[in-house]
Amino acid sequence: EVQLVESGGGLVQPGGSLRLSCAASGFTFSSYWMHWVRQAPGKGLVWVSRINTDGSTTYADSVKGRFTISRDNAKNTLYLQMNSLRAEDTAVYYCTRPGGSYAFDIWGQGTMVTVSS
Amino acid sequence: QSALTQPASVSGSPGQSITISCTGTSSDVGSYNLVSWYQQHPGKAPKVMIYEVSKRPSGVSNRFSGSKSGNTASLTISGLQAEDEADYYCCSYAGSSTWVFGGGTKLTVL
């Protein structure tokens, strides 16, 4: 079964750091681009970041310079290192895989990040 | 990277058809046939319903269809059913390996 499982969310103070993980299974992880998408409570989906198969990365302007996406193909795991966290980063963070097109066909269950003092 | 514009809410009765619009710019929706639509039920992860403007993934009902004209994409749901009640999001490739979502539309089945 194709599956993505996020972990690492929690409560962190403003200015703090957190690293999210996304464990992939059921497909050849190294062959796929991977993305992070977030959703603030009661709000819409927002694209956060992408990493392609050779490790090149792109970011939304709102997180550029603060977040770093990475992957470990040997561990079939995607990461999101989040630094200098702000209250507005509070959200459920989903990892997602695009299929043959640019659409996101596989999603994890999400992990909640709360930034608050 | 401004969000695509969707109506906040739409509603329809069972059996009716509804259309949700998604307006972007010439830099995203207007430039690429890479618009996708997602259905999200409360507390659940999104599910892709349409990709590449009008293609349906295997397993998605043919009651769902997509189209695009200029900078505006649309999702049409025909023969509304109670289980269609959910939030719907459009998403477009925006160039330079970035993506942008719409603000979301809450569909109520009356």
PDB file of C-alpha atoms in Angstrom:
ATOM      1  CA  GLU A   1       0.000   0.000   0.000  1.00  0.00           C
ATOM      2  CA  VAL A   2       1.276   3.432  -0.946  1.00  0.00           C
ATOM      3  CA  GLN A   3       1.538   5.448   2.241  1.00  0.00           C
ATOM      4  CA  LEU A   4       2.959   8.640   3.708  1.00  0.00           C
ATOM      5  CA  VAL A   5       3.195   9.065   7.473  1.00  0.00           C
ATOM      6  CA  GLU A   6       4.190  12.401   8.996  1.00  0.00           C
ATOM      7  CA  SER A   7       5.626  12.904  12.455  1.00  0.00           C
ATOM      8  CA  GLY A   8       7.444  15.497  14.503  1.00  0.00           C
ATOM      9  CA  GLY A   9       4.727  18.051  15.078  1.00  0.00           C
ATOM     10  CA  GLY A  10       4.075  19.653  18.444  1.00  0.00           C
ATOM     11  CA  LEU A  11       4.043  22.854  20.454  1.00  0.00           C
ATOM     12  CA  VAL A  12       6.977  25.210  20.027  1.00  0.00           C
ATOM     13  CA  GLN A  13       7.630  28.759  21.181  1.00  0.00           C
ATOM     14  CA  PRO A  14       7.938  31.644  18.707  1.00  0.00           C
ATOM     15  CA  GLY A  15      11.466  31.754  17.370  1.00  0.00           C
ATOM     16  CA  GLY A  16      11.969  28.076  17.992  1.00  0.00           C
ATOM     17  CA  SER A  17      12.705  25.194  15.652  1.00  0.00           C
ATOM     18  CA  LEU A  18      11.085  21.896  14.742  1.00  0.00           C
ATOM     19  CA  ARG A  19      11.854  19.127  12.267  1.00  0.00           C
ATOM     20  CA  LEU A  20       9.060  17.251  10.584  1.00  0.00           C
ATOM     21  CA  SER A  21       9.506  13.823   9.026  1.00  0.00           C
ATOM     22  CA  CYS A  22       7.469  11.965   6.435  1.00  0.00           C
ATOM     23  CA  ALA A  23       8.033   8.237   6.050  1.00  0.00           C
ATOM     24  CA  ALA A  24       7.147   6.866   2.632  1.00  0.00           C
ATOM     25  CA  SER A  25       6.291   3.279   1.770  1.00  0.00           C
ATOM     26  CA  GLY A  26       4.789   1.275  -1.054  1.00  0.00           C
ATOM     27  CA  PHE A  27       6.516   3.121  -3.887  1.00  0.00           C
ATOM     28  CA  THR A  28       9.996   3.988  -5.144  1.00  0.00           C
ATOM     29  CA  PHE A  29      10.510   7.106  -3.048  1.00  0.00           C
ATOM     30  CA  SER A  30      13.687   8.190  -4.809  1.00  0.00           C
ATOM     31  CA  SER A  31      11.867   8.483  -8.146  1.00  0.00           C
ATOM     32  CA  TYR A  32       9.366  11.108  -7.033  1.00  0.00           C
ATOM     33  CA  TRP A  33       9.361  14.813  -6.321  1.00  0.00           C
ATOM     34  CA  MET A  34       7.928  15.453  -2.862  1.00  0.00           C
ATOM     35  CA  HIS A  35       6.133  18.439  -1.368  1.00  0.00           C
ATOM     36  CA  TRP A  36       4.963  19.923   1.907  1.00  0.00           C
ATOM     37  CA  VAL A  37       1.559  21.625   2.078  1.00  0.00           C
ATOM     38  CA  ARG A  38       0.128  23.235   5.205  1.00  0.00           C
ATOM     39  CA  GLN A  39      -3.306  24.198   6.462  1.00  0.00           C
ATOM     40  CA  ALA A  40      -3.844  26.643   9.304  1.00  0.00           C
ATOM     41  CA  PRO A  41      -6.802  25.870  11.573  1.00  0.00           C
ATOM     42  CA  GLY A  42     -10.031  26.617   9.715  1.00  0.00           C
ATOM     43  CA  LYS A  43      -8.133  27.913   6.700  1.00  0.00           C
ATOM     44  CA  GLY A  44      -7.194  26.698   3.227  1.00  0.00           C
ATOM     45  CA  LEU A  45      -4.358  24.666   1.807  1.00  0.00           C
ATOM     46  CA  VAL A  46      -1.060  26.454   1.166  1.00  0.00           C
ATOM     47  CA  TRP A  47       1.849  25.043  -0.789  1.00  0.00           C
ATOM     48  CA  VAL A  48       5.069  25.259   1.241  1.00  0.00           C
ATOM     49  CA  SER A  49       7.971  23.559  -0.487  1.00  0.00           C
ATOM     50  CA  ARG A  50       9.143  21.026  -3.069  1.00  0.00           C
ATOM     51  CA  ILE A  51      12.205  18.845  -3.507  1.00  0.00           C
ATOM     52  CA  ASN A  52      12.896  17.007  -6.697  1.00  0.00           C
ATOM     53  CA  THR A  53      14.707  13.746  -7.260  1.00  0.00           C
ATOM     54  CA  ASP A  54      18.165  15.317  -7.498  1.00  0.00           C
ATOM     55  CA  GLY A  55      17.678  17.401  -4.356  1.00  0.00           C
ATOM     56  CA  SER A  56      16.896  20.805  -5.856  1.00  0.00           C
ATOM     57  CA  THR A  57      14.376  22.750  -3.809  1.00  0.00           C
ATOM     58  CA  THR A  58      11.829  25.554  -4.035  1.00  0.00           C
ATOM     59  CA  TYR A  59       9.874  27.379  -1.338  1.00  0.00           C
ATOM     60  CA  ALA A  60       6.902  29.616  -0.858  1.00  0.00           C
ATOM     61  CA  ASP A  61       7.935  33.196  -0.168  1.00  0.00           C
ATOM     62  CA  SER A  62       6.408  32.986   3.312  1.00  0.00           C
ATOM     63  CA  VAL A  63       8.910  30.343   4.459  1.00  0.00           C
ATOM     64  CA  LYS A  64      11.932  31.063   2.292  1.00  0.00           C
ATOM     65  CA  GLY A  65      15.071  31.414   4.384  1.00  0.00           C
ATOM     66  CA  ARG A  66      13.447  29.835   7.443  1.00  0.00           C
ATOM     67  CA  PHE A  67      12.412  26.352   6.271  1.00  0.00           C
ATOM     68  CA  THR A  68      14.575  23.694   4.628  1.00  0.00           C
ATOM     69  CA  ILE A  69      13.214  20.680   2.819  1.00  0.00           C
ATOM     70  CA  SER A  70      15.415  17.619   2.439  1.00  0.00           C
ATOM     71  CA  ARG A  71      15.182  13.913   1.745  1.00  0.00           C
ATOM     72  CA  ASP A  72      17.002  10.712   2.642  1.00  0.00           C
ATOM     73  CA  ASN A  73      16.317   8.233  -0.135  1.00  0.00           C
ATOM     74  CA  ALA A  74      18.050   5.429   1.782  1.00  0.00           C
ATOM     75  CA  LYS A  75      15.517   5.886   4.587  1.00  0.00           C
ATOM     76  CA  ASN A  76      12.573   6.701   2.293  1.00  0.00           C
ATOM     77  CA  THR A  77      12.005   9.813   4.360  1.00  0.00           C
ATOM     78  CA  LEU A  78      11.199  13.437   3.613  1.00  0.00           C
ATOM     79  CA  TYR A  79      12.028  16.195   6.093  1.00  0.00           C
ATOM     80  CA  LEU A  80      11.080  19.786   6.775  1.00  0.00           C
ATOM     81  CA  GLN A  81      13.392  21.726   9.079  1.00  0.00           C
ATOM     82  CA  MET A  82      11.522  24.743  10.377  1.00  0.00           C
ATOM     83  CA  ASN A  83      13.467  27.547  12.068  1.00  0.00           C
ATOM     84  CA  SER A  84      12.499  30.985  13.370  1.00  0.00           C
ATOM     85  CA  LEU A  85       8.944  29.814  13.772  1.00  0.00           C
ATOM     86  CA  ARG A  86       6.137  32.348  13.974  1.00  0.00           C
ATOM     87  CA  ALA A  87       2.565  32.155  15.194  1.00  0.00           C
ATOM     88  CA  GLU A  88       1.386  32.223  11.587  1.00  0.00           C
ATOM     89  CA  ASP A  89       3.238  28.955  10.930  1.00  0.00           C
ATOM     90  CA  THR A  90       0.689  27.183  13.127  1.00  0.00           C
ATOM     91  CA  ALA A  91      -0.925  24.589  10.872  1.00  0.00           C
ATOM     92  CA  VAL A  92      -1.347  20.972   9.972  1.00  0.00           C
ATOM     93  CA  TYR A  93       1.572  20.049   7.746  1.00  0.00           C
ATOM     94  CA  TYR A  94       0.990  17.447   5.046  1.00  0.00           C
ATOM     95  CA  CYS A  95       3.594  15.724   2.939  1.00  0.00           C
ATOM     96  CA  THR A  96       2.327  14.871  -0.495  1.00  0.00           C
ATOM     97  CA  ARG A  97       3.499  13.137  -3.644  1.00  0.00           C
ATOM     98  CA  PRO A  98       2.616  14.190  -7.153  1.00  0.00           C
ATOM     99  CA  GLY A  99       1.724  11.476  -9.608  1.00  0.00           C
ATOM    100  CA  GLY A 100       2.624  11.430 -13.283  1.00  0.00           C
ATOM    101  CA  SER A 101       1.115  14.868 -13.626  1.00  0.00           C
ATOM    102  CA  TYR A 102       1.740  17.849 -11.373  1.00  0.00           C
ATOM    103  CA  ALA A 103      -1.229  16.918  -9.166  1.00  0.00           C
ATOM    104  CA  PHE A 104      -0.817  15.628  -5.613  1.00  0.00           C
ATOM    105  CA  ASP A 105      -2.218  12.115  -5.622  1.00  0.00           C
ATOM    106  CA  ILE A 106      -0.905  10.746  -2.318  1.00  0.00           C
ATOM    107  CA  TRP A 107      -1.205  12.589   1.006  1.00  0.00           C
ATOM    108  CA  GLY A 108      -0.164  11.798   4.532  1.00  0.00           C
ATOM    109  CA  GLN A 109      -2.509  12.217   7.476  1.00  0.00           C
ATOM    110  CA  GLY A 110      -0.785  15.442   8.522  1.00  0.00           C
ATOM    111  CA  THR A 111       1.068  16.541  11.654  1.00  0.00           C
ATOM    112  CA  MET A 112       0.015  19.549  13.726  1.00  0.00           C
ATOM    113  CA  VAL A 113       2.492  22.312  14.515  1.00  0.00           C
ATOM    114  CA  THR A 114       1.491  24.925  17.068  1.00  0.00           C
ATOM    115  CA  VAL A 115       3.655  27.996  17.585  1.00  0.00           C
ATOM    116  CA  SER A 116       2.716  29.699  20.811  1.00  0.00           C
ATOM    117  CA  SER A 117       4.223  30.982  24.005  1.00  0.00           C
TER     118      SER A 117
ATOM    119  CA  GLN B   1       2.391  33.842  -4.925  1.00  0.00           C
ATOM    120  CA  SER B   2      -1.139  35.113  -4.326  1.00  0.00           C
ATOM    121  CA  ALA B   3      -3.814  32.500  -3.702  1.00  0.00           C
ATOM    122  CA  LEU B   4      -6.171  31.651  -6.521  1.00  0.00           C
ATOM    123  CA  THR B   5      -9.659  33.103  -6.037  1.00  0.00           C
ATOM    124  CA  GLN B   6     -12.569  30.772  -5.296  1.00  0.00           C
ATOM    125  CA  PRO B   7     -16.051  31.541  -3.986  1.00  0.00           C
ATOM    126  CA  ALA B   8     -16.218  30.953  -0.261  1.00  0.00           C
ATOM    127  CA  SER B   9     -19.300  28.814  -0.536  1.00  0.00           C
ATOM    128  CA  VAL B  10     -21.696  27.206  -2.985  1.00  0.00           C
ATOM    129  CA  SER B  11     -24.764  25.095  -2.417  1.00  0.00           C
ATOM    130  CA  GLY B  12     -27.128  22.863  -4.320  1.00  0.00           C
ATOM    131  CA  SER B  13     -29.844  20.313  -3.847  1.00  0.00           C
ATOM    132  CA  PRO B  14     -29.376  16.592  -4.421  1.00  0.00           C
ATOM    133  CA  GLY B  15     -29.415  15.803  -8.121  1.00  0.00           C
ATOM    134  CA  GLN B  16     -28.544  19.331  -9.179  1.00  0.00           C
ATOM    135  CA  SER B  17     -25.282  20.523 -10.720  1.00  0.00           C
ATOM    136  CA  ILE B  18     -22.947  23.124  -9.298  1.00  0.00           C
ATOM    137  CA  THR B  19     -19.837  24.832 -10.629  1.00  0.00           C
ATOM    138  CA  ILE B  20     -16.940  26.193  -8.600  1.00  0.00           C
ATOM    139  CA  SER B  21     -14.712  28.760 -10.241  1.00  0.00           C
ATOM    140  CA  CYS B  22     -11.010  29.288  -9.662  1.00  0.00           C
ATOM    141  CA  THR B  23      -9.490  32.511 -10.943  1.00  0.00           C
ATOM    142  CA  GLY B  24      -5.787  33.039 -11.231  1.00  0.00           C
ATOM    143  CA  THR B  25      -3.520  35.051 -13.466  1.00  0.00           C
ATOM    144  CA  SER B  26      -1.653  34.724 -16.727  1.00  0.00           C
ATOM    145  CA  SER B  27       1.319  33.509 -14.640  1.00  0.00           C
ATOM    146  CA  ASP B  28      -0.410  30.446 -13.259  1.00  0.00           C
ATOM    147  CA  VAL B  29      -3.828  29.206 -14.409  1.00  0.00           C
ATOM    148  CA  GLY B  30      -3.570  31.032 -17.712  1.00  0.00           C
ATOM    149  CA  SER B  31      -0.110  29.723 -18.556  1.00  0.00           C
ATOM    150  CA  TYR B  32      -0.336  26.032 -17.758  1.00  0.00           C
ATOM    151  CA  ASN B  33      -2.836  23.223 -18.217  1.00  0.00           C
ATOM    152  CA  LEU B  34      -1.787  22.012 -14.780  1.00  0.00           C
ATOM    153  CA  VAL B  35      -4.829  22.834 -12.688  1.00  0.00           C
ATOM    154  CA  SER B  36      -5.977  20.224 -10.202  1.00  0.00           C
ATOM    155  CA  TRP B  37      -8.917  20.053  -7.831  1.00  0.00           C
ATOM    156  CA  TYR B  38      -9.051  18.520  -4.351  1.00  0.00           C
ATOM    157  CA  GLN B  39     -11.921  17.425  -2.136  1.00  0.00           C
ATOM    158  CA  GLN B  40     -11.416  17.603   1.620  1.00  0.00           C
ATOM    159  CA  HIS B  41     -13.827  16.304   4.220  1.00  0.00           C
ATOM    160  CA  PRO B  42     -13.507  17.623   7.795  1.00  0.00           C
ATOM    161  CA  GLY B  43     -10.476  16.236   9.575  1.00  0.00           C
ATOM    162  CA  LYS B  44      -9.302  14.340   6.514  1.00  0.00           C
ATOM    163  CA  ALA B  45      -6.466  14.738   4.042  1.00  0.00           C
ATOM    164  CA  PRO B  46      -7.292  16.184   0.632  1.00  0.00           C
ATOM    165  CA  LYS B  47      -8.131  13.874  -2.265  1.00  0.00           C
ATOM    166  CA  VAL B  48      -7.408  14.704  -5.882  1.00  0.00           C
ATOM    167  CA  MET B  49     -10.563  14.782  -8.007  1.00  0.00           C
ATOM    168  CA  ILE B  50      -9.310  16.391 -11.231  1.00  0.00           C
ATOM    169  CA  TYR B  51      -5.814  16.868 -12.645  1.00  0.00           C
ATOM    170  CA  GLU B  52      -4.431  18.598 -15.719  1.00  0.00           C
ATOM    171  CA  VAL B  53      -7.596  20.730 -15.921  1.00  0.00           C
ATOM    172  CA  SER B  54     -10.036  18.006 -16.923  1.00  0.00           C
ATOM    173  CA  LYS B  55      -8.648  14.529 -16.289  1.00  0.00           C
ATOM    174  CA  ARG B  56     -10.177  12.260 -13.653  1.00  0.00           C
ATOM    175  CA  PRO B  57      -8.051   9.866 -11.601  1.00  0.00           C
ATOM    176  CA  SER B  58      -9.109   6.259 -11.563  1.00  0.00           C
ATOM    177  CA  GLY B  59     -11.919   5.767  -9.096  1.00  0.00           C
ATOM    178  CA  VAL B  60     -13.275   9.305  -9.190  1.00  0.00           C
ATOM    179  CA  SER B  61     -16.893   9.537 -10.251  1.00  0.00           C
ATOM    180  CA  ASN B  62     -17.612  10.876 -13.733  1.00  0.00           C
ATOM    181  CA  ARG B  63     -19.982  13.309 -12.031  1.00  0.00           C
ATOM    182  CA  PHE B  64     -16.882  15.431 -11.494  1.00  0.00           C
ATOM    183  CA  SER B  65     -15.545  17.381 -14.447  1.00  0.00           C
ATOM    184  CA  GLY B  66     -13.116  20.235 -14.991  1.00  0.00           C
ATOM    185  CA  SER B  67     -12.491  22.916 -17.567  1.00  0.00           C
ATOM    186  CA  LYS B  68     -10.519  26.085 -18.116  1.00  0.00           C
ATOM    187  CA  SER B  69     -10.937  29.300 -20.019  1.00  0.00           C
ATOM    188  CA  GLY B  70      -8.227  31.907 -19.911  1.00  0.00           C
ATOM    189  CA  ASN B  71      -7.220  32.568 -16.313  1.00  0.00           C
ATOM    190  CA  THR B  72     -10.241  30.785 -14.819  1.00  0.00           C
ATOM    191  CA  ALA B  73     -10.655  27.089 -14.173  1.00  0.00           C
ATOM    192  CA  SER B  74     -13.907  25.451 -13.138  1.00  0.00           C
ATOM    193  CA  LEU B  75     -15.022  22.308 -11.366  1.00  0.00           C
ATOM    194  CA  THR B  76     -18.502  21.028 -12.101  1.00  0.00           C
ATOM    195  CA  ILE B  77     -20.241  18.418 -10.001  1.00  0.00           C
ATOM    196  CA  SER B  78     -23.373  16.964 -11.545  1.00  0.00           C
ATOM    197  CA  GLY B  79     -26.028  14.860  -9.864  1.00  0.00           C
ATOM    198  CA  LEU B  80     -25.118  16.222  -6.427  1.00  0.00           C
ATOM    199  CA  GLN B  81     -25.067  13.674  -3.636  1.00  0.00           C
ATOM    200  CA  ALA B  82     -24.920  14.138   0.100  1.00  0.00           C
ATOM    201  CA  GLU B  83     -21.379  12.754   0.243  1.00  0.00           C
ATOM    202  CA  ASP B  84     -20.173  15.519  -2.067  1.00  0.00           C
ATOM    203  CA  GLU B  85     -20.542  17.982   0.801  1.00  0.00           C
ATOM    204  CA  ALA B  86     -16.957  19.004   1.540  1.00  0.00           C
ATOM    205  CA  ASP B  87     -14.389  21.722   0.955  1.00  0.00           C
ATOM    206  CA  TYR B  88     -12.939  21.978  -2.537  1.00  0.00           C
ATOM    207  CA  TYR B  89      -9.609  23.498  -3.490  1.00  0.00           C
ATOM    208  CA  CYS B  90      -8.100  24.282  -6.846  1.00  0.00           C
ATOM    209  CA  CYS B  91      -4.361  24.275  -7.376  1.00  0.00           C
ATOM    210  CA  SER B  92      -2.207  25.442 -10.255  1.00  0.00           C
ATOM    211  CA  TYR B  93       1.410  25.158 -11.208  1.00  0.00           C
ATOM    212  CA  ALA B  94       2.765  28.714 -11.107  1.00  0.00           C
ATOM    213  CA  GLY B  95       6.095  28.333 -12.849  1.00  0.00           C
ATOM    214  CA  SER B  96       9.632  28.144 -11.446  1.00  0.00           C
ATOM    215  CA  SER B  97       8.691  24.952  -9.594  1.00  0.00           C
ATOM    216  CA  THR B  98       6.116  26.667  -7.400  1.00  0.00           C
ATOM    217  CA  TRP B  99       2.460  25.878  -6.896  1.00  0.00           C
ATOM    218  CA  VAL B 100      -0.493  27.917  -5.662  1.00  0.00           C
ATOM    219  CA  PHE B 101      -3.785  26.817  -4.133  1.00  0.00           C
ATOM    220  CA  GLY B 102      -7.124  28.529  -4.104  1.00  0.00           C
ATOM    221  CA  GLY B 103      -8.681  29.729  -0.891  1.00  0.00           C
ATOM    222  CA  GLY B 104     -11.193  26.905  -0.890  1.00  0.00           C
ATOM    223  CA  THR B 105     -14.938  26.585  -1.410  1.00  0.00           C
ATOM    224  CA  LYS B 106     -17.355  25.005   1.040  1.00  0.00           C
ATOM    225  CA  LEU B 107     -19.983  22.968  -0.790  1.00  0.00           C
ATOM    226  CA  THR B 108     -23.250  22.476   1.033  1.00  0.00           C
ATOM    227  CA  VAL B 109     -25.742  19.914  -0.225  1.00  0.00           C
ATOM    228  CA  LEU B 110     -29.138  21.194   0.856  1.00  0.00           C
TER     229      LEU B 110
END
